[in-house]
Amino acid sequence: MLGIIGAMDQEVAKLKEMMTEVEITKAASMEFCKGKLNGTEAVVVRAGVGKVNAACCTQALIDHFPVSCVINTGIAGSLQASIDIGDIVLATDALEHDMDAVSFGYGLGQIPGMEVFSFTADEKLRKIAKEGCEKVNPDISVHEGRVVTGDQFVSSKEKKTWLVEHFDGCCTEMEGAAIAHVAYLNQIPFLIVRAISDKADDSAHMDYPTFEAKAIEHSVRLITEMAGRLA
């Protein structure tokens, strides 16, 4: 059974529309939609925005359903010139860029007490996603790299430069690493899929509303294709 998590209604509404044999379960003030997506058993849920909502949602998903993996779909801001609006980023790993325990001798982004600096995504899921995306979204590019997460909408060149210099991220968003963190603790394979909606710079507030719908369309095609391949 696939666990599919999105941050906002727009991100999961289209996936829910495609599901059959639907059953609804409510937990942690969230609605979990269980059914079949492209022939595969899946649970789709909206987590809400931010790391706490994302982490809470992921743990509730794992506790209430026998998911074999967790796929987080959503949108993000590009941190690299080669990654254009509309493109897809598949996470190789993810980290929390706003974790700062430097005063205690830790590096930026390092979570005290954790054995890993970043959370590594499942290679098999990433390969399936890449092949699937190239099939259903042939007009865009698929990138693989680090996703950096924090409780802030990045919309300045200064912050964008800081994220690249310190973490070498491909894109930035607000939920992925929290979901990866919980999946890691539960030893559940995961993948973060991000469609690029803006450039995470001074143009972000203008770009985001314009390109959000297109980014979500690309994600929905990919996740539906992935579900069929994981049947």
PDB file of C-alpha atoms in Angstrom:
ATOM      1  CA  MET A   1       0.000   0.000   0.000  1.00  0.00           C
ATOM      2  CA  LEU A   2       1.317   3.418  -1.004  1.00  0.00           C
ATOM      3  CA  GLY A   3       1.179   6.382   1.356  1.00  0.00           C
ATOM      4  CA  ILE A   4       0.886   9.660  -0.575  1.00  0.00           C
ATOM      5  CA  ILE A   5       1.163  12.967   1.286  1.00  0.00           C
ATOM      6  CA  GLY A   6       0.574  16.470  -0.072  1.00  0.00           C
ATOM      7  CA  ALA A   7       0.666  19.809   1.740  1.00  0.00           C
ATOM      8  CA  MET A   8      -2.354  21.549   0.247  1.00  0.00           C
ATOM      9  CA  ASP A   9      -5.822  20.712  -1.026  1.00  0.00           C
ATOM     10  CA  GLN A  10      -4.871  21.476  -4.617  1.00  0.00           C
ATOM     11  CA  GLU A  11      -2.066  18.942  -4.486  1.00  0.00           C
ATOM     12  CA  VAL A  12      -4.210  15.990  -3.418  1.00  0.00           C
ATOM     13  CA  ALA A  13      -7.684  16.835  -4.727  1.00  0.00           C
ATOM     14  CA  LYS A  14      -6.969  15.578  -8.247  1.00  0.00           C
ATOM     15  CA  LEU A  15      -5.432  12.362  -6.942  1.00  0.00           C
ATOM     16  CA  LYS A  16      -8.507  11.716  -4.796  1.00  0.00           C
ATOM     17  CA  GLU A  17     -10.743  12.255  -7.828  1.00  0.00           C
ATOM     18  CA  MET A  18      -8.903   9.447  -9.628  1.00  0.00           C
ATOM     19  CA  MET A  19      -9.283   6.927  -6.805  1.00  0.00           C
ATOM     20  CA  THR A  20     -11.804   4.105  -6.681  1.00  0.00           C
ATOM     21  CA  GLU A  21     -13.163   1.970  -3.804  1.00  0.00           C
ATOM     22  CA  VAL A  22     -12.670   4.945  -1.510  1.00  0.00           C
ATOM     23  CA  GLU A  23     -12.866   4.762   2.286  1.00  0.00           C
ATOM     24  CA  ILE A  24     -12.315   7.779   4.532  1.00  0.00           C
ATOM     25  CA  THR A  25     -10.561   7.611   7.906  1.00  0.00           C
ATOM     26  CA  LYS A  26     -10.062  10.647  10.137  1.00  0.00           C
ATOM     27  CA  ALA A  27      -7.092  10.918  12.488  1.00  0.00           C
ATOM     28  CA  ALA A  28      -5.030  13.797  13.921  1.00  0.00           C
ATOM     29  CA  SER A  29      -7.618  16.215  12.452  1.00  0.00           C
ATOM     30  CA  MET A  30      -6.729  14.960   8.970  1.00  0.00           C
ATOM     31  CA  GLU A  31      -8.705  13.026   6.353  1.00  0.00           C
ATOM     32  CA  PHE A  32      -7.049   9.882   4.997  1.00  0.00           C
ATOM     33  CA  CYS A  33      -8.510   8.713   1.685  1.00  0.00           C
ATOM     34  CA  LYS A  34      -7.897   4.991   1.166  1.00  0.00           C
ATOM     35  CA  GLY A  35      -8.667   3.292  -2.139  1.00  0.00           C
ATOM     36  CA  LYS A  36      -7.101   2.313  -5.438  1.00  0.00           C
ATOM     37  CA  LEU A  37      -5.066   4.685  -7.581  1.00  0.00           C
ATOM     38  CA  ASN A  38      -4.286   3.399 -11.054  1.00  0.00           C
ATOM     39  CA  GLY A  39      -4.900  -0.150  -9.838  1.00  0.00           C
ATOM     40  CA  THR A  40      -2.748   0.105  -6.707  1.00  0.00           C
ATOM     41  CA  GLU A  41      -3.892   0.305  -3.093  1.00  0.00           C
ATOM     42  CA  ALA A  42      -3.043   3.744  -1.777  1.00  0.00           C
ATOM     43  CA  VAL A  43      -3.811   6.269   0.939  1.00  0.00           C
ATOM     44  CA  VAL A  44      -3.846   9.952   0.001  1.00  0.00           C
ATOM     45  CA  VAL A  45      -3.819  12.665   2.649  1.00  0.00           C
ATOM     46  CA  ARG A  46      -3.352  16.415   2.922  1.00  0.00           C
ATOM     47  CA  ALA A  47      -0.834  17.204   5.643  1.00  0.00           C
ATOM     48  CA  GLY A  48      -1.116  20.978   5.729  1.00  0.00           C
ATOM     49  CA  VAL A  49       1.758  23.429   5.510  1.00  0.00           C
ATOM     50  CA  GLY A  50       4.925  23.246   7.575  1.00  0.00           C
ATOM     51  CA  LYS A  51       7.152  20.700   9.260  1.00  0.00           C
ATOM     52  CA  VAL A  52       4.986  19.973  12.316  1.00  0.00           C
ATOM     53  CA  ASN A  53       1.876  19.245  10.242  1.00  0.00           C
ATOM     54  CA  ALA A  54       3.959  17.107   7.881  1.00  0.00           C
ATOM     55  CA  ALA A  55       5.561  15.072  10.663  1.00  0.00           C
ATOM     56  CA  CYS A  56       2.264  14.542  12.481  1.00  0.00           C
ATOM     57  CA  CYS A  57       0.589  13.431   9.256  1.00  0.00           C
ATOM     58  CA  THR A  58       3.348  10.981   8.391  1.00  0.00           C
ATOM     59  CA  GLN A  59       3.273   9.296  11.783  1.00  0.00           C
ATOM     60  CA  ALA A  60      -0.518   9.042  11.726  1.00  0.00           C
ATOM     61  CA  LEU A  61      -0.347   7.535   8.225  1.00  0.00           C
ATOM     62  CA  ILE A  62       2.173   4.913   9.336  1.00  0.00           C
ATOM     63  CA  ASP A  63       0.270   4.135  12.539  1.00  0.00           C
ATOM     64  CA  HIS A  64      -3.118   3.654  10.871  1.00  0.00           C
ATOM     65  CA  PHE A  65      -2.228   2.014   7.554  1.00  0.00           C
ATOM     66  CA  PRO A  66       0.212  -0.751   6.487  1.00  0.00           C
ATOM     67  CA  VAL A  67       2.061   1.456   4.011  1.00  0.00           C
ATOM     68  CA  SER A  68       5.081  -0.033   2.254  1.00  0.00           C
ATOM     69  CA  CYS A  69       6.465   3.394   1.349  1.00  0.00           C
ATOM     70  CA  VAL A  70       5.717   7.112   1.654  1.00  0.00           C
ATOM     71  CA  ILE A  71       5.662   9.457  -1.325  1.00  0.00           C
ATOM     72  CA  ASN A  72       5.481  13.187  -0.655  1.00  0.00           C
ATOM     73  CA  THR A  73       4.217  15.226  -3.573  1.00  0.00           C
ATOM     74  CA  GLY A  74       4.185  18.989  -3.814  1.00  0.00           C
ATOM     75  CA  ILE A  75       5.746  22.153  -5.148  1.00  0.00           C
ATOM     76  CA  ALA A  76       9.014  23.924  -4.398  1.00  0.00           C
ATOM     77  CA  GLY A  77      11.271  26.812  -5.288  1.00  0.00           C
ATOM     78  CA  SER A  78      14.287  26.120  -7.488  1.00  0.00           C
ATOM     79  CA  LEU A  79      17.745  26.823  -6.079  1.00  0.00           C
ATOM     80  CA  GLN A  80      19.670  26.033  -9.264  1.00  0.00           C
ATOM     81  CA  ALA A  81      19.729  27.937 -12.563  1.00  0.00           C
ATOM     82  CA  SER A  82      19.417  24.668 -14.498  1.00  0.00           C
ATOM     83  CA  ILE A  83      16.152  23.739 -12.751  1.00  0.00           C
ATOM     84  CA  ASP A  84      13.327  25.646 -14.424  1.00  0.00           C
ATOM     85  CA  ILE A  85       9.782  26.394 -13.377  1.00  0.00           C
ATOM     86  CA  GLY A  86       7.640  23.361 -14.222  1.00  0.00           C
ATOM     87  CA  ASP A  87      10.511  20.874 -13.891  1.00  0.00           C
ATOM     88  CA  ILE A  88      10.435  17.959 -11.444  1.00  0.00           C
ATOM     89  CA  VAL A  89      12.975  17.347  -8.677  1.00  0.00           C
ATOM     90  CA  LEU A  90      13.321  13.869  -7.175  1.00  0.00           C
ATOM     91  CA  ALA A  91      15.046  13.895  -3.803  1.00  0.00           C
ATOM     92  CA  THR A  92      18.283  12.020  -3.337  1.00  0.00           C
ATOM     93  CA  ASP A  93      18.139  13.186   0.277  1.00  0.00           C
ATOM     94  CA  ALA A  94      16.532  15.863   2.426  1.00  0.00           C
ATOM     95  CA  LEU A  95      17.509  18.004   5.396  1.00  0.00           C
ATOM     96  CA  GLU A  96      16.045  20.724   7.619  1.00  0.00           C
ATOM     97  CA  HIS A  97      17.852  23.946   6.747  1.00  0.00           C
ATOM     98  CA  ASP A  98      16.429  25.859   9.700  1.00  0.00           C
ATOM     99  CA  MET A  99      17.878  23.449  12.280  1.00  0.00           C
ATOM    100  CA  ASP A 100      20.622  25.453  13.997  1.00  0.00           C
ATOM    101  CA  ALA A 101      22.490  23.984  16.973  1.00  0.00           C
ATOM    102  CA  VAL A 102      25.819  25.520  15.993  1.00  0.00           C
ATOM    103  CA  SER A 103      26.257  26.964  19.507  1.00  0.00           C
ATOM    104  CA  PHE A 104      26.514  23.382  20.796  1.00  0.00           C
ATOM    105  CA  GLY A 105      29.131  22.323  18.276  1.00  0.00           C
ATOM    106  CA  TYR A 106      26.871  20.935  15.560  1.00  0.00           C
ATOM    107  CA  GLY A 107      26.986  21.872  11.900  1.00  0.00           C
ATOM    108  CA  LEU A 108      24.189  23.863  10.297  1.00  0.00           C
ATOM    109  CA  GLY A 109      21.284  21.537   9.569  1.00  0.00           C
ATOM    110  CA  GLN A 110      22.525  18.781  11.876  1.00  0.00           C
ATOM    111  CA  ILE A 111      19.866  17.513  14.267  1.00  0.00           C
ATOM    112  CA  PRO A 112      21.397  16.811  17.699  1.00  0.00           C
ATOM    113  CA  GLY A 113      21.229  13.136  18.604  1.00  0.00           C
ATOM    114  CA  MET A 114      20.636  11.938  15.032  1.00  0.00           C
ATOM    115  CA  GLU A 115      23.155   9.580  13.438  1.00  0.00           C
ATOM    116  CA  VAL A 116      22.626  11.067   9.987  1.00  0.00           C
ATOM    117  CA  PHE A 117      22.984  14.601   8.657  1.00  0.00           C
ATOM    118  CA  SER A 118      20.367  14.183   5.946  1.00  0.00           C
ATOM    119  CA  PHE A 119      17.695  11.587   5.207  1.00  0.00           C
ATOM    120  CA  THR A 120      18.357   9.448   2.138  1.00  0.00           C
ATOM    121  CA  ALA A 121      15.480   8.728  -0.241  1.00  0.00           C
ATOM    122  CA  ASP A 122      14.822   5.255  -1.606  1.00  0.00           C
ATOM    123  CA  GLU A 123      16.782   4.611  -4.818  1.00  0.00           C
ATOM    124  CA  LYS A 124      14.247   2.165  -6.240  1.00  0.00           C
ATOM    125  CA  LEU A 125      11.401   4.652  -5.836  1.00  0.00           C
ATOM    126  CA  ARG A 126      13.498   7.391  -7.383  1.00  0.00           C
ATOM    127  CA  LYS A 127      14.338   5.244 -10.412  1.00  0.00           C
ATOM    128  CA  ILE A 128      10.672   4.370 -10.931  1.00  0.00           C
ATOM    129  CA  ALA A 129       9.732   8.036 -10.594  1.00  0.00           C
ATOM    130  CA  LYS A 130      12.361   9.173 -13.086  1.00  0.00           C
ATOM    131  CA  GLU A 131      11.297   6.640 -15.711  1.00  0.00           C
ATOM    132  CA  GLY A 132       7.642   7.415 -15.116  1.00  0.00           C
ATOM    133  CA  CYS A 133       8.118  11.173 -15.304  1.00  0.00           C
ATOM    134  CA  GLU A 134      10.025  10.966 -18.568  1.00  0.00           C
ATOM    135  CA  LYS A 135       7.088   9.048 -20.001  1.00  0.00           C
ATOM    136  CA  VAL A 136       4.154  11.190 -18.806  1.00  0.00           C
ATOM    137  CA  ASN A 137       5.882  14.601 -18.697  1.00  0.00           C
ATOM    138  CA  PRO A 138       8.145  14.465 -21.790  1.00  0.00           C
ATOM    139  CA  ASP A 139       8.256  18.251 -22.231  1.00  0.00           C
ATOM    140  CA  ILE A 140       9.964  19.001 -18.892  1.00  0.00           C
ATOM    141  CA  SER A 141      13.253  18.018 -17.273  1.00  0.00           C
ATOM    142  CA  VAL A 142      13.662  15.638 -14.339  1.00  0.00           C
ATOM    143  CA  HIS A 143      16.382  16.443 -11.808  1.00  0.00           C
ATOM    144  CA  GLU A 144      17.748  14.460  -8.876  1.00  0.00           C
ATOM    145  CA  GLY A 145      19.288  16.093  -5.833  1.00  0.00           C
ATOM    146  CA  ARG A 146      18.931  17.418  -2.319  1.00  0.00           C
ATOM    147  CA  VAL A 147      15.685  18.942  -1.050  1.00  0.00           C
ATOM    148  CA  VAL A 148      16.064  21.462   1.782  1.00  0.00           C
ATOM    149  CA  THR A 149      13.141  22.124   4.097  1.00  0.00           C
ATOM    150  CA  GLY A 150      12.294  24.917   6.521  1.00  0.00           C
ATOM    151  CA  ASP A 151       9.312  26.699   8.002  1.00  0.00           C
ATOM    152  CA  GLN A 152       9.618  29.667   5.652  1.00  0.00           C
ATOM    153  CA  PHE A 153       8.686  30.606   2.095  1.00  0.00           C
ATOM    154  CA  VAL A 154      12.011  31.524   0.512  1.00  0.00           C
ATOM    155  CA  SER A 155      11.630  34.655  -1.612  1.00  0.00           C
ATOM    156  CA  SER A 156      14.935  36.531  -1.519  1.00  0.00           C
ATOM    157  CA  LYS A 157      18.149  36.137  -3.474  1.00  0.00           C
ATOM    158  CA  GLU A 158      20.137  36.387  -0.254  1.00  0.00           C
ATOM    159  CA  LYS A 159      18.399  33.430   1.383  1.00  0.00           C
ATOM    160  CA  LYS A 160      18.563  31.429  -1.839  1.00  0.00           C
ATOM    161  CA  THR A 161      22.324  32.001  -2.072  1.00  0.00           C
ATOM    162  CA  TRP A 162      22.739  31.031   1.601  1.00  0.00           C
ATOM    163  CA  LEU A 163      20.887  27.736   1.065  1.00  0.00           C
ATOM    164  CA  VAL A 164      23.047  26.836  -1.924  1.00  0.00           C
ATOM    165  CA  GLU A 165      26.304  27.771  -0.205  1.00  0.00           C
ATOM    166  CA  HIS A 166      25.586  25.856   2.993  1.00  0.00           C
ATOM    167  CA  PHE A 167      23.587  22.875   1.747  1.00  0.00           C
ATOM    168  CA  ASP A 168      23.987  22.622  -2.038  1.00  0.00           C
ATOM    169  CA  GLY A 169      20.225  22.157  -2.366  1.00  0.00           C
ATOM    170  CA  CYS A 170      18.317  21.697  -5.601  1.00  0.00           C
ATOM    171  CA  CYS A 171      15.061  23.113  -4.300  1.00  0.00           C
ATOM    172  CA  THR A 172      13.494  24.444  -1.121  1.00  0.00           C
ATOM    173  CA  GLU A 173      10.074  23.864   0.429  1.00  0.00           C
ATOM    174  CA  MET A 174       8.332  23.439   3.794  1.00  0.00           C
ATOM    175  CA  GLU A 175       7.487  19.761   4.440  1.00  0.00           C
ATOM    176  CA  GLY A 176       9.715  17.206   2.729  1.00  0.00           C
ATOM    177  CA  ALA A 177      12.516  16.721   5.260  1.00  0.00           C
ATOM    178  CA  ALA A 178      10.021  16.405   8.112  1.00  0.00           C
ATOM    179  CA  ILE A 179       8.276  13.578   6.262  1.00  0.00           C
ATOM    180  CA  ALA A 180      11.652  12.036   5.467  1.00  0.00           C
ATOM    181  CA  HIS A 181      12.655  12.322   9.131  1.00  0.00           C
ATOM    182  CA  VAL A 182       9.596  10.398  10.339  1.00  0.00           C
ATOM    183  CA  ALA A 183       9.915   7.789   7.573  1.00  0.00           C
ATOM    184  CA  TYR A 184      13.558   7.274   8.565  1.00  0.00           C
ATOM    185  CA  LEU A 185      12.659   6.772  12.226  1.00  0.00           C
ATOM    186  CA  ASN A 186      10.026   4.209  11.232  1.00  0.00           C
ATOM    187  CA  GLN A 187      12.318   2.516   8.679  1.00  0.00           C
ATOM    188  CA  ILE A 188       9.843   3.149   5.858  1.00  0.00           C
ATOM    189  CA  PRO A 189      11.189   3.849   2.332  1.00  0.00           C
ATOM    190  CA  PHE A 190      10.282   7.324   1.087  1.00  0.00           C
ATOM    191  CA  LEU A 191      10.590   9.664  -1.868  1.00  0.00           C
ATOM    192  CA  ILE A 192      10.029  13.408  -2.096  1.00  0.00           C
ATOM    193  CA  VAL A 193       8.715  14.637  -5.456  1.00  0.00           C
ATOM    194  CA  ARG A 194       8.748  18.373  -6.101  1.00  0.00           C
ATOM    195  CA  ALA A 195       7.390  20.277  -9.088  1.00  0.00           C
ATOM    196  CA  ILE A 196       9.042  23.678  -9.388  1.00  0.00           C
ATOM    197  CA  SER A 197       6.636  26.613  -9.057  1.00  0.00           C
ATOM    198  CA  ASP A 198       9.083  29.504  -8.610  1.00  0.00           C
ATOM    199  CA  LYS A 199      12.758  30.461  -8.489  1.00  0.00           C
ATOM    200  CA  ALA A 200      12.917  31.071  -4.703  1.00  0.00           C
ATOM    201  CA  ASP A 201      14.100  34.642  -5.253  1.00  0.00           C
ATOM    202  CA  ASP A 202      12.666  38.157  -5.548  1.00  0.00           C
ATOM    203  CA  SER A 203      10.257  36.931  -8.246  1.00  0.00           C
ATOM    204  CA  ALA A 204       8.804  34.112  -6.116  1.00  0.00           C
ATOM    205  CA  HIS A 205       5.647  35.909  -4.985  1.00  0.00           C
ATOM    206  CA  MET A 206       4.834  36.755  -8.607  1.00  0.00           C
ATOM    207  CA  ASP A 207       5.737  33.359 -10.085  1.00  0.00           C
ATOM    208  CA  TYR A 208       4.046  31.142  -7.518  1.00  0.00           C
ATOM    209  CA  PRO A 209       0.344  31.787  -8.270  1.00  0.00           C
ATOM    210  CA  THR A 210       0.965  31.698 -12.026  1.00  0.00           C
ATOM    211  CA  PHE A 211       2.820  28.413 -12.165  1.00  0.00           C
ATOM    212  CA  GLU A 212       1.319  26.525  -9.202  1.00  0.00           C
ATOM    213  CA  ALA A 213      -1.414  24.881 -11.277  1.00  0.00           C
ATOM    214  CA  LYS A 214       1.020  23.690 -13.955  1.00  0.00           C
ATOM    215  CA  ALA A 215       3.415  22.324 -11.329  1.00  0.00           C
ATOM    216  CA  ILE A 216       0.625  20.382  -9.640  1.00  0.00           C
ATOM    217  CA  GLU A 217      -0.506  18.980 -13.008  1.00  0.00           C
ATOM    218  CA  HIS A 218       2.966  17.557 -13.601  1.00  0.00           C
ATOM    219  CA  SER A 219       3.061  16.034 -10.114  1.00  0.00           C
ATOM    220  CA  VAL A 220      -0.346  14.383 -10.456  1.00  0.00           C
ATOM    221  CA  ARG A 221       0.613  12.747 -13.745  1.00  0.00           C
ATOM    222  CA  LEU A 222       3.812  11.422 -12.209  1.00  0.00           C
ATOM    223  CA  ILE A 223       2.272  10.089  -8.995  1.00  0.00           C
ATOM    224  CA  THR A 224      -0.507   8.343 -10.924  1.00  0.00           C
ATOM    225  CA  GLU A 225       2.055   6.736 -13.220  1.00  0.00           C
ATOM    226  CA  MET A 226       4.161   5.677 -10.218  1.00  0.00           C
ATOM    227  CA  ALA A 227       1.140   4.035  -8.597  1.00  0.00           C
ATOM    228  CA  GLY A 228       0.585   1.919 -11.693  1.00  0.00           C
ATOM    229  CA  ARG A 229       4.238   0.880 -11.818  1.00  0.00           C
ATOM    230  CA  LEU A 230       4.237  -0.093  -8.136  1.00  0.00           C
ATOM    231  CA  ALA A 231       1.151  -2.301  -8.440  1.00  0.00           C
TER     232      ALA A 231
END
